[in-house]
PDB file of C-alpha atoms in Angstrom:
ATOM      1  CA  UNK A 216      -5.081 -29.030 -20.319  1.00  0.00           C
ATOM      2  CA  UNK A 217      -7.039 -30.661 -17.535  1.00  0.00           C
ATOM      3  CA  UNK A 218      -9.697 -28.540 -15.440  1.00  0.00           C
ATOM      4  CA  UNK A 219      -7.512 -28.767 -12.571  1.00  0.00           C
ATOM      5  CA  UNK A 220      -4.276 -27.424 -14.569  1.00  0.00           C
ATOM      6  CA  UNK A 221      -6.461 -24.566 -15.700  1.00  0.00           C
ATOM      7  CA  UNK A 222      -7.796 -23.564 -12.441  1.00  0.00           C
ATOM      8  CA  UNK A 223      -4.282 -23.718 -10.816  1.00  0.00           C
ATOM      9  CA  UNK A 224      -2.994 -21.501 -13.776  1.00  0.00           C
ATOM     10  CA  UNK A 225      -5.813 -19.245 -13.103  1.00  0.00           C
ATOM     11  CA  UNK A 226      -5.085 -19.029  -9.277  1.00  0.00           C
ATOM     12  CA  UNK A 227      -1.398 -18.475 -10.001  1.00  0.00           C
ATOM     13  CA  UNK A 228      -2.266 -15.551 -12.345  1.00  0.00           C
ATOM     14  CA  UNK A 229      -4.816 -13.955  -9.826  1.00  0.00           C
ATOM     15  CA  UNK A 230      -2.287 -14.303  -6.983  1.00  0.00           C
ATOM     16  CA  UNK A 231       0.530 -12.966  -9.164  1.00  0.00           C
ATOM     17  CA  UNK A 232      -1.566  -9.921 -10.236  1.00  0.00           C
ATOM     18  CA  UNK A 233      -2.228  -9.294  -6.620  1.00  0.00           C
ATOM     19  CA  UNK A 234       1.312  -9.532  -5.587  1.00  0.00           C
ATOM     20  CA  UNK A 235       2.292  -7.331  -8.560  1.00  0.00           C
ATOM     21  CA  UNK A 236      -0.319  -4.595  -7.453  1.00  0.00           C
ATOM     22  CA  UNK A 237       0.850  -4.782  -3.865  1.00  0.00           C
ATOM     23  CA  UNK A 238       4.543  -4.281  -4.897  1.00  0.00           C
ATOM     24  CA  UNK A 239       3.360  -1.151  -7.014  1.00  0.00           C
ATOM     25  CA  UNK A 240       1.405  -0.042  -3.720  1.00  0.00           C
ATOM     26  CA  UNK A 241       4.760  -0.225  -1.637  1.00  0.00           C
ATOM     27  CA  UNK A 242       6.442   2.270  -3.723  1.00  0.00           C
ATOM     28  CA  UNK A 243       3.668   4.325  -5.036  1.00  0.00           C
ATOM     29  CA  UNK A 244       3.117   6.524  -1.540  1.00  0.00           C
ATOM     30  CA  UNK A 245       6.937   7.008  -1.352  1.00  0.00           C
ATOM     31  CA  UNK A 246       6.897   8.530  -4.783  1.00  0.00           C
ATOM     32  CA  UNK A 247       3.903  10.689  -4.331  1.00  0.00           C
ATOM     33  CA  UNK A 248       5.182  12.073  -1.151  1.00  0.00           C
ATOM     34  CA  UNK A 249       8.706  12.578  -2.273  1.00  0.00           C
ATOM     35  CA  UNK A 250       7.351  14.324  -5.620  1.00  0.00           C
ATOM     36  CA  UNK A 251       5.038  16.541  -3.489  1.00  0.00           C
ATOM     37  CA  UNK A 252       8.087  17.536  -1.260  1.00  0.00           C
ATOM     38  CA  UNK A 253      10.233  18.302  -4.058  1.00  0.00           C
ATOM     39  CA  UNK A 254       7.458  20.582  -5.574  1.00  0.00           C
ATOM     40  CA  UNK A 255       6.837  22.302  -2.173  1.00  0.00           C
ATOM     41  CA  UNK A 256       9.848  21.820   0.034  1.00  0.00           C
ATOM     42  CA  UNK A 257       7.363  21.651   2.764  1.00  0.00           C
ATOM     43  CA  UNK A 258       8.121  19.868   5.908  1.00  0.00           C
ATOM     44  CA  UNK A 259       4.565  18.660   5.926  1.00  0.00           C
ATOM     45  CA  UNK A 260       5.468  15.998   3.540  1.00  0.00           C
ATOM     46  CA  UNK A 261       8.650  15.021   5.437  1.00  0.00           C
ATOM     47  CA  UNK A 262       6.472  14.366   8.478  1.00  0.00           C
ATOM     48  CA  UNK A 263       3.857  12.269   6.568  1.00  0.00           C
ATOM     49  CA  UNK A 264       6.853  10.255   4.922  1.00  0.00           C
ATOM     50  CA  UNK A 265       8.135   9.566   8.544  1.00  0.00           C
ATOM     51  CA  UNK A 266       4.341   8.622   9.628  1.00  0.00           C
ATOM     52  CA  UNK A 267       4.109   6.357   6.615  1.00  0.00           C
ATOM     53  CA  UNK A 268       7.431   4.587   7.456  1.00  0.00           C
ATOM     54  CA  UNK A 269       6.507   3.996  10.889  1.00  0.00           C
ATOM     55  CA  UNK A 270       2.994   2.842   9.951  1.00  0.00           C
ATOM     56  CA  UNK A 271       4.270   0.524   7.520  1.00  0.00           C
ATOM     57  CA  UNK A 272       6.965  -0.892   9.850  1.00  0.00           C
ATOM     58  CA  UNK A 273       4.350  -1.461  12.501  1.00  0.00           C
ATOM     59  CA  UNK A 274       1.982  -3.254  10.192  1.00  0.00           C
ATOM     60  CA  UNK A 275       4.259  -6.122  10.157  1.00  0.00           C
ATOM     61  CA  UNK A 276       3.467  -6.753  13.669  1.00  0.00           C
ATOM     62  CA  UNK A 277      -0.134  -6.015  14.335  1.00  0.00           C
ATOM     63  CA  UNK A 278      -1.508  -7.465  10.980  1.00  0.00           C
ATOM     64  CA  UNK A 279      -0.314 -11.102  11.987  1.00  0.00           C
ATOM     65  CA  UNK A 280      -3.107 -11.144  14.579  1.00  0.00           C
ATOM     66  CA  UNK A 281      -5.927 -10.540  11.921  1.00  0.00           C
ATOM     67  CA  UNK A 282      -5.715 -14.335  10.831  1.00  0.00           C
ATOM     68  CA  UNK A 283      -6.552 -13.456   7.109  1.00  0.00           C
ATOM     69  CA  UNK A 284      -5.637 -15.741   4.440  1.00  0.00           C
ATOM     70  CA  UNK A 285      -3.081 -14.126   1.895  1.00  0.00           C
ATOM     71  CA  UNK A 286      -5.462 -13.240  -0.849  1.00  0.00           C
ATOM     72  CA  UNK A 287      -7.954 -11.346   1.370  1.00  0.00           C
ATOM     73  CA  UNK A 288      -4.790  -9.648   3.077  1.00  0.00           C
ATOM     74  CA  UNK A 289      -3.706  -8.511  -0.174  1.00  0.00           C
ATOM     75  CA  UNK A 290      -6.943  -7.243  -1.263  1.00  0.00           C
ATOM     76  CA  UNK A 291      -7.416  -5.280   1.996  1.00  0.00           C
ATOM     77  CA  UNK A 292      -3.957  -3.847   1.805  1.00  0.00           C
ATOM     78  CA  UNK A 293      -4.351  -2.792  -1.884  1.00  0.00           C
ATOM     79  CA  UNK A 294      -7.612  -1.038  -1.026  1.00  0.00           C
ATOM     80  CA  UNK A 295      -6.333   0.621   2.099  1.00  0.00           C
ATOM     81  CA  UNK A 296      -3.129   1.589   0.183  1.00  0.00           C
ATOM     82  CA  UNK A 297      -5.107   3.051  -2.893  1.00  0.00           C
ATOM     83  CA  UNK A 298      -7.025   5.166  -0.471  1.00  0.00           C
ATOM     84  CA  UNK A 299      -3.879   6.427   1.266  1.00  0.00           C
ATOM     85  CA  UNK A 300      -2.284   7.113  -2.063  1.00  0.00           C
ATOM     86  CA  UNK A 301      -5.246   9.074  -3.199  1.00  0.00           C
ATOM     87  CA  UNK A 302      -5.016  11.210   0.007  1.00  0.00           C
ATOM     88  CA  UNK A 303      -1.287  11.777  -0.764  1.00  0.00           C
ATOM     89  CA  UNK A 304      -1.960  12.814  -4.330  1.00  0.00           C
ATOM     90  CA  UNK A 305      -4.886  15.125  -3.380  1.00  0.00           C
ATOM     91  CA  UNK A 306      -4.060  16.708  -0.026  1.00  0.00           C
ATOM     92  CA  UNK A 307      -1.333  18.901   1.485  1.00  0.00           C
ATOM     93  CA  UNK A 308      -2.940  19.093   4.911  1.00  0.00           C
ATOM     94  CA  UNK A 309      -0.914  17.433   7.678  1.00  0.00           C
ATOM     95  CA  UNK A 310      -3.913  15.727   9.005  1.00  0.00           C
ATOM     96  CA  UNK A 311      -5.011  14.190   5.920  1.00  0.00           C
ATOM     97  CA  UNK A 312      -1.446  13.157   5.088  1.00  0.00           C
ATOM     98  CA  UNK A 313      -1.036  11.418   8.325  1.00  0.00           C
ATOM     99  CA  UNK A 314      -4.343   9.523   7.818  1.00  0.00           C
ATOM    100  CA  UNK A 315      -3.243   8.587   4.368  1.00  0.00           C
ATOM    101  CA  UNK A 316       0.092   7.238   5.871  1.00  0.00           C
ATOM    102  CA  UNK A 317      -1.891   5.135   8.448  1.00  0.00           C
ATOM    103  CA  UNK A 318      -3.996   3.710   5.604  1.00  0.00           C
TER     104      UNK A 318
END
């Protein structure tokens, strides 16, 4: 295997790993919010679900203006998504859940 092929395989693996984590990050907040709603039956979690859905839909339009390459964009979204999911898992305050939704 030549060095160029090895380098390309390494890049493909790295991008594939980031894409996999990003896809997990898409579903994780939904699952966390719905599990907490099922446990508590609190409308707070429904409000955070709506805020999450709206911010996710809006991000499609406003992130195009950031001019980031795909790898940097994936890393930024993974970090922000992990922080938001952490807030979903640890908090039941509507304010923190909205912040988590925006992340």
